[in-house]
Coordinates of C-alpha atoms in Angstrom, one line a residue:
Chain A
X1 CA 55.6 59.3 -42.8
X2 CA 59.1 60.1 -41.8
X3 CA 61.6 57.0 -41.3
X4 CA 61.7 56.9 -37.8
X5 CA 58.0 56.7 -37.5
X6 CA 58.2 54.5 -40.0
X7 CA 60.5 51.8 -37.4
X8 CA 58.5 52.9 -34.7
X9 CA 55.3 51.4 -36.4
X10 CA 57.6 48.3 -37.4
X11 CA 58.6 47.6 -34.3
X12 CA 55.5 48.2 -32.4
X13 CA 53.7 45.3 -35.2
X14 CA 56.5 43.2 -35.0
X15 CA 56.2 43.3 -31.0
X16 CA 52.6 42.6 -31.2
X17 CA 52.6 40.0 -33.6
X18 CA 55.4 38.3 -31.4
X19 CA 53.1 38.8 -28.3
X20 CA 50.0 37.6 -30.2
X21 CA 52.2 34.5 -31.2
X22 CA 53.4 33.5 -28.0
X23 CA 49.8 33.8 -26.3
X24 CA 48.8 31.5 -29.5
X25 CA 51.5 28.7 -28.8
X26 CA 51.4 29.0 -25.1
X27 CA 49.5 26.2 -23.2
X28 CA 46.1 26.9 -22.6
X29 CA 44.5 25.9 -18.5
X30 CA 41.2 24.8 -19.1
X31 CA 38.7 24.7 -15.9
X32 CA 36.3 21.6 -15.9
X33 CA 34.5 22.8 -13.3
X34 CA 30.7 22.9 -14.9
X35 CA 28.1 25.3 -13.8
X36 CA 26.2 23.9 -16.8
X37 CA 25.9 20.5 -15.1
X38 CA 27.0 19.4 -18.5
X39 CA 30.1 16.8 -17.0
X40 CA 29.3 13.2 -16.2
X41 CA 31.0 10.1 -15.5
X42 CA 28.4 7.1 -16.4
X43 CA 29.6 3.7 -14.9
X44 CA 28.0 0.6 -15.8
X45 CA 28.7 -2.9 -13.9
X46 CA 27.0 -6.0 -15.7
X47 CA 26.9 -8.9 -12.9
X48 CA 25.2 -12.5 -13.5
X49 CA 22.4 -11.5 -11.5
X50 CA 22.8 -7.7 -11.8
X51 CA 23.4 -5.2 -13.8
X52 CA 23.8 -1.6 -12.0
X53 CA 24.5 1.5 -13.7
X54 CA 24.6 5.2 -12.7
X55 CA 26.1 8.5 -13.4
X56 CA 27.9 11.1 -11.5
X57 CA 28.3 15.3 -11.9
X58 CA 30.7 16.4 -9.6
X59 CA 33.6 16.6 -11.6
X60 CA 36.4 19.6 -11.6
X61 CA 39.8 19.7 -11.9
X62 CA 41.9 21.6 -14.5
X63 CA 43.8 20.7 -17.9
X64 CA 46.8 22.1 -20.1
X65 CA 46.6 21.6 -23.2
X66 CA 48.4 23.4 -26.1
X67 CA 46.3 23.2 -29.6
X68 CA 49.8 23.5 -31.7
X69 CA 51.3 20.2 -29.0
X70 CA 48.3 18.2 -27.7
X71 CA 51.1 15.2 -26.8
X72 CA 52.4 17.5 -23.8
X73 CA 48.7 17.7 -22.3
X74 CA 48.8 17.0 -18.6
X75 CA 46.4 17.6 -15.5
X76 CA 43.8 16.3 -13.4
X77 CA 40.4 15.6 -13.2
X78 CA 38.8 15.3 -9.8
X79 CA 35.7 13.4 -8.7
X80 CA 33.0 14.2 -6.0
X81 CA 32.8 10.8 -5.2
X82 CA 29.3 11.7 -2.9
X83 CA 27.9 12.5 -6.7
X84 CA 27.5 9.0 -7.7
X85 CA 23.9 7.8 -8.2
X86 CA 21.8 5.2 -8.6
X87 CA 18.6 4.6 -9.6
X88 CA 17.9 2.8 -6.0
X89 CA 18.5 5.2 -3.7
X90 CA 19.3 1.9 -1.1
X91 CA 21.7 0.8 -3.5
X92 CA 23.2 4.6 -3.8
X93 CA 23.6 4.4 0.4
X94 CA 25.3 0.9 0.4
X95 CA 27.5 2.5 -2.9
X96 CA 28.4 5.4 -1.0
X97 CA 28.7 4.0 2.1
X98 CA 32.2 2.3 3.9
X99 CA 31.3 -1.0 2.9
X100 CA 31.8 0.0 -0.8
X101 CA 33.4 3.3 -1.9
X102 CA 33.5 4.6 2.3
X103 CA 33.3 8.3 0.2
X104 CA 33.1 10.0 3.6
X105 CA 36.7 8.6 4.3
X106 CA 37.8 9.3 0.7
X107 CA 35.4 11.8 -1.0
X108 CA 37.0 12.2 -4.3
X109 CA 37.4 10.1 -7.2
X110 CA 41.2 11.4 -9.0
X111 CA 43.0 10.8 -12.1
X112 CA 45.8 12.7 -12.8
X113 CA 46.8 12.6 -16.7
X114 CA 51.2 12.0 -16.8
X115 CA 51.7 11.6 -20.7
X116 CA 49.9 11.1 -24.0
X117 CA 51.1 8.3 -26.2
X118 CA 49.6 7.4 -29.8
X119 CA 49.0 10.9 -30.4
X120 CA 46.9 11.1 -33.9
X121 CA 45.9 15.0 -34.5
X122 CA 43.0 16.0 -37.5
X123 CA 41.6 19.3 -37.7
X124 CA 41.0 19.9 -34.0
X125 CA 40.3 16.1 -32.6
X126 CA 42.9 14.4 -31.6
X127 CA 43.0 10.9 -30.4
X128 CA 45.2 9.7 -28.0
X129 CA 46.3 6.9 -25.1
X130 CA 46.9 8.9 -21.6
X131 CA 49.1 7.2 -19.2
X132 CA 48.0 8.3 -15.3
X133 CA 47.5 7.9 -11.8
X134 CA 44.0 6.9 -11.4
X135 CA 43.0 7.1 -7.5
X136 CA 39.9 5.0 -6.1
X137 CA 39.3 4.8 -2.5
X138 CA 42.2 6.2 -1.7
X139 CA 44.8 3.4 -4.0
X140 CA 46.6 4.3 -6.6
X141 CA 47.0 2.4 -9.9
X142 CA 48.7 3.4 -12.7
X143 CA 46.4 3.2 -15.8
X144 CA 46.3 4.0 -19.6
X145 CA 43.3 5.7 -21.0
X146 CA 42.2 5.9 -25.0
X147 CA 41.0 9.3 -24.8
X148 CA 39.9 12.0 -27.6
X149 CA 40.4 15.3 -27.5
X150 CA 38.5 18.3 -29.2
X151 CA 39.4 21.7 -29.2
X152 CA 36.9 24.0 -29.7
X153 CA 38.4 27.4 -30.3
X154 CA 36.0 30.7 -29.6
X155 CA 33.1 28.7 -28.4
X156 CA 32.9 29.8 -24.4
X157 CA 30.7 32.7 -25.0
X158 CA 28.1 30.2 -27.1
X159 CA 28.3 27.9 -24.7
X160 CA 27.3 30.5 -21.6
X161 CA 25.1 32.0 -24.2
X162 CA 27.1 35.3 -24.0
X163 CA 28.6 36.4 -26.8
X164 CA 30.9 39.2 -25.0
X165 CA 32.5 36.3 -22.9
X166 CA 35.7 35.2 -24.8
X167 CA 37.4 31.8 -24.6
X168 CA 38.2 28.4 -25.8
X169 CA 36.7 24.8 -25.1
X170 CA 38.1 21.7 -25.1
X171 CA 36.1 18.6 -25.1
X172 CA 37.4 15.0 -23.5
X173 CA 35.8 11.8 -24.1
X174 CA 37.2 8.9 -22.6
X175 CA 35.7 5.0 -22.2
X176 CA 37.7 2.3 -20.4
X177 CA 37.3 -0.4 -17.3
X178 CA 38.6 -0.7 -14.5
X179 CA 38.7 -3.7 -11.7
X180 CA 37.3 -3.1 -8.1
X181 CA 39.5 -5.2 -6.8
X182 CA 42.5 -3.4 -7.9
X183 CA 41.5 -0.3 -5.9
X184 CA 40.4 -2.5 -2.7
X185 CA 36.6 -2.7 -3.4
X186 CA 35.7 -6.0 -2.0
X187 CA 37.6 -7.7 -3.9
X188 CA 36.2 -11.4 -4.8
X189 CA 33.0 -10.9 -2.8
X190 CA 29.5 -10.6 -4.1
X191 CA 30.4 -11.2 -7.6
X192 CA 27.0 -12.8 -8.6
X193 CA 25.5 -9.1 -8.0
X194 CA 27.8 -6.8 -8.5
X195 CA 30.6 -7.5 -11.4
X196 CA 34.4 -7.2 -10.7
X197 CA 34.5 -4.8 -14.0
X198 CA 33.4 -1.6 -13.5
X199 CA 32.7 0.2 -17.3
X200 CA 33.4 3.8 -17.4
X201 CA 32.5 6.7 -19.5
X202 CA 33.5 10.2 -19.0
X203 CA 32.3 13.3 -21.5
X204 CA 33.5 16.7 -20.2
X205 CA 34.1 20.1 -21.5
X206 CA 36.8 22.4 -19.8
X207 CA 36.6 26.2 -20.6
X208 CA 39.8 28.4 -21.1
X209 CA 38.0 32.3 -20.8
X210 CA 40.4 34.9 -22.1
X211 CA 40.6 38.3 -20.9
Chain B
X1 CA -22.2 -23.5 4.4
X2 CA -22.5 -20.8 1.3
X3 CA -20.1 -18.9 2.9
X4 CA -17.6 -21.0 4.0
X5 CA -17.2 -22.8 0.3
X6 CA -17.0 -19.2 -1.0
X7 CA -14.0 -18.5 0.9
X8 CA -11.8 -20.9 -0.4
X9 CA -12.7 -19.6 -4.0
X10 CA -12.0 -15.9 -2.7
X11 CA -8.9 -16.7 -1.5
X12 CA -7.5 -18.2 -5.0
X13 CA -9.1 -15.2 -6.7
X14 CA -7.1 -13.1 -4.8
X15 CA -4.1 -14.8 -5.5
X16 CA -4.8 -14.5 -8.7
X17 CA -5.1 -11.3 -8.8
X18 CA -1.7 -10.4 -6.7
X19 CA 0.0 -12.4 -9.0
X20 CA -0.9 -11.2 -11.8
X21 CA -0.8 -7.4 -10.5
X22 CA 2.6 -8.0 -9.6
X23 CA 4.0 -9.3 -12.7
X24 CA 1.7 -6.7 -15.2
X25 CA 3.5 -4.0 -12.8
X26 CA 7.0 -5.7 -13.5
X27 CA 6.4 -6.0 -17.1
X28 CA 4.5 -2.5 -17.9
X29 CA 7.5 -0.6 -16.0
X30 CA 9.9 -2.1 -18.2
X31 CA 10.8 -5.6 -17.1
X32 CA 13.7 -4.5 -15.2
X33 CA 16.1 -7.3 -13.9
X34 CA 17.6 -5.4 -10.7
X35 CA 16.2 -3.7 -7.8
X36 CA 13.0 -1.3 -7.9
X37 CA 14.3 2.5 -9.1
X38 CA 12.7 5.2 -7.9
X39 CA 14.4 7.9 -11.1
X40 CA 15.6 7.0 -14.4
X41 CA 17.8 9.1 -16.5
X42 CA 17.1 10.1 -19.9
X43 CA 20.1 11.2 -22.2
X44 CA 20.3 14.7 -23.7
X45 CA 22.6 16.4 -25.4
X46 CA 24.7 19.3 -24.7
X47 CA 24.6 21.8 -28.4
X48 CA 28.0 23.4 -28.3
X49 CA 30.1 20.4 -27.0
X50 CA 28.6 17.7 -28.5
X51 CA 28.5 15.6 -25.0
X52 CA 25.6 13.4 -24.0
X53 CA 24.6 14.1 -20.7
X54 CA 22.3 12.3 -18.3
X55 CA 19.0 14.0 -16.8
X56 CA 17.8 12.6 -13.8
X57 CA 14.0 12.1 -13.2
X58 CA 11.6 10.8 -10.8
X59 CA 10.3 7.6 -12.1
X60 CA 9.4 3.9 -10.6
X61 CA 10.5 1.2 -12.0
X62 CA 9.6 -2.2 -10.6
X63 CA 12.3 -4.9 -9.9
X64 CA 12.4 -8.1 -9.7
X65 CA 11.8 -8.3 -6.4
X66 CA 7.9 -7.0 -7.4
X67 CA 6.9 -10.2 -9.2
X68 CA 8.5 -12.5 -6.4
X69 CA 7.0 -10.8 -3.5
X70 CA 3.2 -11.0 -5.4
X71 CA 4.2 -14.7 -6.3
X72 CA 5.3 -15.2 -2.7
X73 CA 1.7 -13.8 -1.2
X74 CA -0.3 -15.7 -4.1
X75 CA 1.7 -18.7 -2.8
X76 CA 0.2 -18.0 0.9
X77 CA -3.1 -17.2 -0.3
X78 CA -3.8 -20.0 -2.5
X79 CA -2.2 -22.3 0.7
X80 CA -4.9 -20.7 3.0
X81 CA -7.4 -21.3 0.7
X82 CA -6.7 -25.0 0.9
X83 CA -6.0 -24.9 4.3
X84 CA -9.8 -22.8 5.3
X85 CA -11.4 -25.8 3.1
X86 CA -10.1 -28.6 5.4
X87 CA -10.9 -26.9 8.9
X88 CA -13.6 -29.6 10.3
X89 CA -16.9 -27.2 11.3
X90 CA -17.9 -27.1 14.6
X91 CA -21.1 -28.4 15.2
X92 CA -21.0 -30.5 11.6
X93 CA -18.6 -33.4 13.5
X94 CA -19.4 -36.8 13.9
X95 CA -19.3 -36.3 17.4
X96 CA -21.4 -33.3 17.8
X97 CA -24.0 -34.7 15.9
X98 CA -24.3 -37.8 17.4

């Protein structure tokens, strides 16, 4: 090997290593949009008289979120609001109806993630407090989230149970409450039966599929 | 005669029996302190992720308002059963048999 092909060969690995670098360290967009039915949202509201709980599905919405910087993680996560249920479908109506949520005037659910504060990284969890824009019948509050983060890197194909598929996942759990009142839900009224505190619970998994 | 004196006994057997269906429904579905459900979710979990996820299913599950309604008609029926046993008879009065 003569010195020129000798540089050539430098340059060409240093070039991919560079390349191979930056795709490494740049943010990854992870799609929470789940064919899998996987996503949910469980709510629970534990009232004198009444305890109600349900689940919802219809989540998408996409999140960046770089493995070597998981502070600097922003994006949104969107809500079908119609996917809320119940276990009476009565209750589901009067839930989904404009004496309650009026989702047919505002059909999604939104938060939108601004900053991460507390960060606290092991291995690939990292825990951390999200400060957003969370969007409820059309109002917006600004709230802060405890929220944990897992990145799962190389796991899309298992996941779709096809191994040529290649891609990361990343895994966000999140429980806090929330007030109804804050976001205009008929605030003060019916109390006895349905509680001002509305528990929530959200477990999804966004997919980032590489070429 | 019989069958007039077995009616009022009928009556409180029957709400008896309502009562009692009403609450063994309430209880054997779970005792449930809200509304009736019609599905019921059941957790499962998701392999690669970790994430618990709910599964929807068809399933009834009495409410309160099962017990109350059978003690509401057990109420009424044992009340009627009163109420048959105090009718005056026609033909038994004082004035028809004098």
């Amino acid at each position: 090997m003569n010195t020129t092909t000798l540089r050539s060969s430098l340059r060409l690995a240093f070039a991919f290593s560079a390349a191979t670098a930056a795709a490494v360290a740049a943010p990854l967009s992870f799609d929470f949009k789940d064919p899998k039915g996987v996503n949910n949202v469980q709510f629970k509201l534990d009232a004198p008289l009444e305890a109600i709980t349900g689940t919802a599905t219809g989540i998408s919405g996409k999140v960046s979120f770089d493995p070597a910087k998981p502070g600097a993680t922003t994006g949104t996560i969107v809500l079908d609001a119609k996917s809320l249920t119940v276990g009476n479908p009565m209750m589901g109506d009067h839930l989904r109806s404009d004496q309650w949520l009026d989702v047919a005037k505002h059909p999604t659910i939104t938060f939108e993630a601004v900053s991460l504060g507390n960060v606290r990284t092991q291995g690939t969890a990292t825990t951390a407090e999200v400060t957003g824009k969370l969007t409820v019948k059309g109002v917006t509050k600004d709230v802060k989230v405890p929220v944990s983060l897992t990145y799962l890197a190389d796991k899309l194909g298992a996941r779709v149970n096809d191994p040529k598929v290649k891609g990361d996942l990343l895994v966000l759990r999140a429980n806090f409450e929330i007030n109804r009142s804050d976001f205009g839900i008929k605030p003060g009224q019916a109390t006895d039966k349905v509680a001002e505190t509305i528990q929530l619970s959200l477990s999804i998994a966004g997919a980032a599929p590489r070429a | 005669m019989q069958n007039r004196s077995r009616l009022p006994l009928a009556l409180r057997g029957a709400a008896v029996a309502v009562l009692l269906a009403g609450l063994g429904t309430w209880v054997a579905t779970g005792a449930h302190r809200g509304w009736t459900q019609t599905s019921a979710v059941t957790m499962q979990k998701d392999e690669i992720t970790g994430i618990d996820y709910p599964v929807r299913r068809d399933a009834f599950v009495a409410g309160v308002e099962i017990p109350l309604a059978a003690a509401g008609l057990a109420a009424v029926l044992a009340g009627l059963s009163f109420v048959s046993r105090r009718r005056p008879v026609a033909g038994l009065t004082p004035a028809a048999q004098s």
